[in-house]
XYZ file of C-alpha atoms in Angstrom:
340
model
C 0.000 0.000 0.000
C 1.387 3.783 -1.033
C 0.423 6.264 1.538
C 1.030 10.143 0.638
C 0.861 12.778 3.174
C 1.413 16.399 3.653
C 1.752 18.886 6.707
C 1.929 22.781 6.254
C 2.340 25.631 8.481
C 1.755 29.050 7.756
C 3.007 31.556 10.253
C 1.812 35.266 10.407
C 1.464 38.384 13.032
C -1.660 39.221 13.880
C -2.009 42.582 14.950
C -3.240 42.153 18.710
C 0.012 39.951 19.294
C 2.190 42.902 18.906
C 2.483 45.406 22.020
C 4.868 48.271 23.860
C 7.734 49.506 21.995
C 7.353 47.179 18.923
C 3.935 48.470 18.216
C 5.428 51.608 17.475
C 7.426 50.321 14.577
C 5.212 48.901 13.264
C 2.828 51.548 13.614
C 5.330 53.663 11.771
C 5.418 51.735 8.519
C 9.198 49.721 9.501
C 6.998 45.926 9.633
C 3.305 45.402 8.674
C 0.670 43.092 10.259
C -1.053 40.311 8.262
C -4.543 39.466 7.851
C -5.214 35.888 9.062
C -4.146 32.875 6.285
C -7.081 31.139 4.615
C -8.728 27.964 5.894
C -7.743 25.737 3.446
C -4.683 25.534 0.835
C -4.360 23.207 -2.487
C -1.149 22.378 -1.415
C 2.628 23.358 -1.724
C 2.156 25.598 -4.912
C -0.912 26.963 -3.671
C 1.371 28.394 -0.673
C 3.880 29.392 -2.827
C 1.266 31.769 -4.387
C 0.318 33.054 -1.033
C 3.953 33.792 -0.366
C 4.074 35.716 -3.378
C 1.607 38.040 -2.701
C 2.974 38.005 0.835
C 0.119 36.635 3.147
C 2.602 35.274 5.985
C 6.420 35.282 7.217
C 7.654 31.999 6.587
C 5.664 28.234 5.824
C 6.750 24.899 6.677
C 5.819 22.656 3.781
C 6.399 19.164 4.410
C 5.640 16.166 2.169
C 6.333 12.473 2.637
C 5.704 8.972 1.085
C 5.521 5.601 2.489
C 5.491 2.139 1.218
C 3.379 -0.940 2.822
C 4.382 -4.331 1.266
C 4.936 -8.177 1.943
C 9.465 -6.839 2.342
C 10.587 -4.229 4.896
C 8.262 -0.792 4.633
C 9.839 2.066 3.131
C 9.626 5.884 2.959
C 10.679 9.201 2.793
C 10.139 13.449 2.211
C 8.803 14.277 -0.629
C 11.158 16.692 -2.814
C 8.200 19.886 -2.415
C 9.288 19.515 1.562
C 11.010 22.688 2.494
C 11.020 26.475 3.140
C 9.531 29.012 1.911
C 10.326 32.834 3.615
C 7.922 35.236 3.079
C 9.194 39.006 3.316
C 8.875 42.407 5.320
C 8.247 45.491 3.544
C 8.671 48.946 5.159
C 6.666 51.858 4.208
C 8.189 55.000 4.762
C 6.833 58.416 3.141
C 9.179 58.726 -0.041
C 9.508 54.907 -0.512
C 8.604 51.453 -0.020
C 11.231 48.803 0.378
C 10.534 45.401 0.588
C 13.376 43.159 2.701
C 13.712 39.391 1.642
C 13.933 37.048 5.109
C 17.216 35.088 5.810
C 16.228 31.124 5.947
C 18.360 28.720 8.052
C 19.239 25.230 6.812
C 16.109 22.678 6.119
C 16.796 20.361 9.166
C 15.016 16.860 8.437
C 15.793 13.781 10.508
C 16.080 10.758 9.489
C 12.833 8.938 8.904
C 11.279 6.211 11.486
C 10.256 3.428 10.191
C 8.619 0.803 12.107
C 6.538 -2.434 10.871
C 3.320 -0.073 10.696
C 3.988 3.572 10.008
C 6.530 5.736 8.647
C 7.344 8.819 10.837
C 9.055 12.501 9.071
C 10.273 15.464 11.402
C 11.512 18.635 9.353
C 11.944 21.963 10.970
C 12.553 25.166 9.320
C 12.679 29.086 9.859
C 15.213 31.783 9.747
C 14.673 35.514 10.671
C 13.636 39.213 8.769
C 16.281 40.905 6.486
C 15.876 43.698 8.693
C 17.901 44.685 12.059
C 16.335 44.446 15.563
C 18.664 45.978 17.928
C 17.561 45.016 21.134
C 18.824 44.347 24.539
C 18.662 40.509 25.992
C 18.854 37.620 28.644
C 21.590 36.199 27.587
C 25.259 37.046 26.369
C 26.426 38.986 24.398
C 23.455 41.262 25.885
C 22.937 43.315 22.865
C 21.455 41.681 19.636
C 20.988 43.137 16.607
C 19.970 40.989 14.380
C 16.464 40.063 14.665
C 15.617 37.038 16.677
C 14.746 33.259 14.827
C 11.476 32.359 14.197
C 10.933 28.093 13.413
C 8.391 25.366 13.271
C 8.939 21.787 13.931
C 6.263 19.254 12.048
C 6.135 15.382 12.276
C 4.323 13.767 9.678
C 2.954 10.137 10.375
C 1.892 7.525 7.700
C 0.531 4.546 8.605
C -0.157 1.313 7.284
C -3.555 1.482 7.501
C -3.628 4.979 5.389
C -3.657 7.028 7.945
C -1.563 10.965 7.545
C -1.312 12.331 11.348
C -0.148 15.549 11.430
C 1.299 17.211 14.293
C 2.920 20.597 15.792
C 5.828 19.123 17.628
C 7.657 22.484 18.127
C 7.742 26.160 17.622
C 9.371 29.705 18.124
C 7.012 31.650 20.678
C 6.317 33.905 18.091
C 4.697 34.864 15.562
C 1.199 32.544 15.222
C 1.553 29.235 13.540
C -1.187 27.594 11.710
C -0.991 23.875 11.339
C -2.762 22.275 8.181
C -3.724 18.650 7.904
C -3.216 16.557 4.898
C -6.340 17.395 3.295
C -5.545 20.843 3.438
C -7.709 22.313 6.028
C -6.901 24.138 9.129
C -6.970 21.817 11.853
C -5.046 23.136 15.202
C -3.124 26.305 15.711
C -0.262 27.664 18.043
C -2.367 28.872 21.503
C -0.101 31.884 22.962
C 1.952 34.033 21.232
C 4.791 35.327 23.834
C 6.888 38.367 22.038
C 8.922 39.213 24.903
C 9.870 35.479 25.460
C 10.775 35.389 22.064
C 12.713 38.483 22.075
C 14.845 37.847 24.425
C 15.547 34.005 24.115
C 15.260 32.846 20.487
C 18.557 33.384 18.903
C 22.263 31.331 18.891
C 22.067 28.134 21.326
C 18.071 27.899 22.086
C 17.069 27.235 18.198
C 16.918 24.250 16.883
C 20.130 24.736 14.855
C 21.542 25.514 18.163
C 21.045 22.994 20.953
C 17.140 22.718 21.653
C 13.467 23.233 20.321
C 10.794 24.609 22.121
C 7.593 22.638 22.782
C 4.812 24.089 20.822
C 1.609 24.569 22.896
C -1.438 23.835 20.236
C -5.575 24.118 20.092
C -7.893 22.804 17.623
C -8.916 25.587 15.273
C -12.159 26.976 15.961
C -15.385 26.755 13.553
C -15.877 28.716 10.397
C -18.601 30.052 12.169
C -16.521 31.419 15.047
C -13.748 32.757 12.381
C -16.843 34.600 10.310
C -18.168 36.404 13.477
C -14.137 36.934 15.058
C -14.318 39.574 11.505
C -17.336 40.939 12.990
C -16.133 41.545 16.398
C -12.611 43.355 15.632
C -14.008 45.623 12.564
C -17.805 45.890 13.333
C -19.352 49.159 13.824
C -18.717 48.692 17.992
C -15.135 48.459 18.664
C -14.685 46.083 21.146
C -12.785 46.541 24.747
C -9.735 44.370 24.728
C -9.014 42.485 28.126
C -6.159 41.120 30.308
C -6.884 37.866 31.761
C -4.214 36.519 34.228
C -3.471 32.760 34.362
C -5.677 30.561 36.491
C -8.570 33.469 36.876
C -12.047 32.974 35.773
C -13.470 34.761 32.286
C -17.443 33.891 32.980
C -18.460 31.466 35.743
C -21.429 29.064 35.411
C -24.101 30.528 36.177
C -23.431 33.990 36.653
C -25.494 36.204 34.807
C -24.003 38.250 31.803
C -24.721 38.895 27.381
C -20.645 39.941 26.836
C -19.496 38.003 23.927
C -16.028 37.485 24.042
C -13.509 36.518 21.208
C -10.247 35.115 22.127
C -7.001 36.460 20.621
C -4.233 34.925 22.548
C -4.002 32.149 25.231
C -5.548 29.102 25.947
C -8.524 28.770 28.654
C -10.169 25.808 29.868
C -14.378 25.181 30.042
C -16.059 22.973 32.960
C -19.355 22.845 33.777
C -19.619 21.845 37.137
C -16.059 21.395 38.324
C -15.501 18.876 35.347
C -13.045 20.139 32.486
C -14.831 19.428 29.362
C -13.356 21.445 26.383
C -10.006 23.941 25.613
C -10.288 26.818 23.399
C -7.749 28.674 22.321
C -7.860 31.530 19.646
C -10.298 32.771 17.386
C -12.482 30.971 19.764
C -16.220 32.526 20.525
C -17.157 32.569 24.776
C -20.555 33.823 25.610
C -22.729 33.490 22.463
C -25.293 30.453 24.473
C -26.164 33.311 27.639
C -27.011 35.986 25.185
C -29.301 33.556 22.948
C -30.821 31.672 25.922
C -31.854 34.226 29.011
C -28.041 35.699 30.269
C -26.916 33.243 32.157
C -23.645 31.525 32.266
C -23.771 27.616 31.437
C -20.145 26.670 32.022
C -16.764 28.339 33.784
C -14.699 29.819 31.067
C -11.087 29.991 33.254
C -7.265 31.236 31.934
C -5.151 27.999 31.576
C -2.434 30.804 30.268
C -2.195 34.045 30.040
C -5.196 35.841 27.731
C -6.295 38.431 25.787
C -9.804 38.655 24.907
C -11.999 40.982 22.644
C -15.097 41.769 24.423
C -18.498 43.391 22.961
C -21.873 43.138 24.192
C -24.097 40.848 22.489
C -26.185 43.743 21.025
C -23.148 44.534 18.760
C -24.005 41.025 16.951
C -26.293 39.696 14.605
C -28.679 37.083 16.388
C -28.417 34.584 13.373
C -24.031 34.742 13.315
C -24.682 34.026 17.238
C -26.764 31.361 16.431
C -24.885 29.513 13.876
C -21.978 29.413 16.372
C -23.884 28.197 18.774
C -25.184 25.039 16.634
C -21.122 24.997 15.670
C -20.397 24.229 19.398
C -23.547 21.965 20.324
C -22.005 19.904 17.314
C -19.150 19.424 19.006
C -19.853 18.903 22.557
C -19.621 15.901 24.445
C -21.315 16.223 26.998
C -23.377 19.741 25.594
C -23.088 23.205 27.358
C -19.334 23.900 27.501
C -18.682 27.195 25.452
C -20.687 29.690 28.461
């Protein structure tokens, strides 16, 4: 049996990840924010398009092949597996330049072959073509190039024709966006941490140094959810951004309250009484069942990380875009009620 497979990333900065004295920079043309990838891509040339017109940073494209017989499997990376850097373009009043990013070596191990499945690992990344002078944690103090951004995929084919895709590791910055096999968004990178990332992800603690960093990841929400998220940031109510700290509550079951809340960054966990039945993470939708069925909270929305939340009162919405996420999440609950 031939089993094909394919893994993707597409990482991108989203505008709420970027805070303090960065902001400014980019607020003054020197970077630019991106507008979130699509949901699904055709495959490797299809993301070479989108890197053309330059819709993220950097992808991870990583394609692989296995072979299921009566002798010894076999298998391998496909020869679209690799890199492709996407570009930052400064906008200043005379001119606009456009700087190329610097990629790093492809590093792919050695594929793991077993009896039943056929496991690739590639990890790739580099940093912008422009400087980032910055002070750090670690010697020499002073940086000034910018600091390396990387995803780590595994790609698992199985004898049985299964194509498991996973997030294994990750820069803590920008977002990553994990695509399955088929092409569709399936989980994404929960918390994007730009100090952390400033001040640790260069020389020893890359991957082409001495370590990776785990990459904390979340299913990707519904189209539903992603259709109203547009609503909530650019509707005619700007929403009130929040500050959740780790381990405190966002609604508690209950409670009585119509907010609608749209996560942008962290990851938060959903019981319903005391038992943890669901993660969300962002682009997720909290609140949307209170303001549809009498204001009151059916689950305890609480901060497994830090989080940053866009909050506007259910008013602001369109009862049927409500709705439809609400059938989204009764879809997927097991037991119902999770999603407050």
């Amino acid at each position: 049996m031939d089993v094909k497979g394919q893994a993707i990333t597409m990482s991108w900065i989203p505008s709420e990840s970027v805070r303090n004295w960065l902001r400014g920079g980019f607020e003054l043309g020197l970077s630019h924010y991106d507008d979130p990838p699509r949901d699904v891509v055709d495959g490797p040339e299809d993301v070479r398009a989108l890197r053309d017109d330059d819709r993220f940073r950097f992808a991870n494209v990583l394609t692989g092949w296995a072979e299921f017989g009566d002798g010894p499997p076999r298998g391998g990376y496909g020869e679209d597996s690799g890199l492709l850097m996407g570009s930052t373009t400064v906008r200043a009043r005379v001119a606009t330049v456009t700087f190329m990013g610097f990629g790093l070596p492809v590093l792919q191990a050695e594929p793991e072959i077993t009896e039943d499945r056929v496991v690739l690992r590639q990890t790739v990344g580099g940093r912008t073509g422009i400087p980032l002078p910055r002070p750090v944690k670690h010697a020499p103090y002073v940086r000034w190039q910018a600091p390396i951004v990387w995803t780590t995929l595994q790609l698992t084919l199985t004898r049985d024709g299964d194509r498991l895709v996973e997030l294994v590791g990750a820069s803590s910055f920008p977002r990553h966006w994990v695509y399955g096999s088929d092409g569709r968004l399936q989980s994404k990178s929960g918390l994007a941490q730009l100090q952390d990332w400033l001040d640790h992800s260069f020389g020893d603690r890359t991957p082409w140094g001495s370590q990776d960093s785990p990459a904390l990841t979340i299913a990707a929400e519904s189209a539903a959810e992603r259709r109203l998220s547009s609503t909530i940031m650019r509707g005619e109510q700007t929403p009130r951004i929040v500050q959740v700290g780790k381990g405190e509550d966002v609604v508690r079951q209950g409670e009585e309250g119509t907010d609608v809340h749209l996560v942008l960054d962290g990851v938060l966990d959903v019981s319903v009484d005391g038992d943890v039945l669901a993660e969300l993470g962002p682009g997720a939708v909290i609140g949307e069942r209170a303001a549809l069925e009498g204001g009151r909270r059916s689950a305890t929305v609480t901060a497994r990380t830090p989080v940053r939340l866009a909050r506007v009162p259910a008013s602001a919405l369109d009862a049927g875009a409500l709705e439809e996420v609400a059938a989204a999440h009764r879809r997927e609950e097991r037991p119902p009620g999770p999603h407050g």
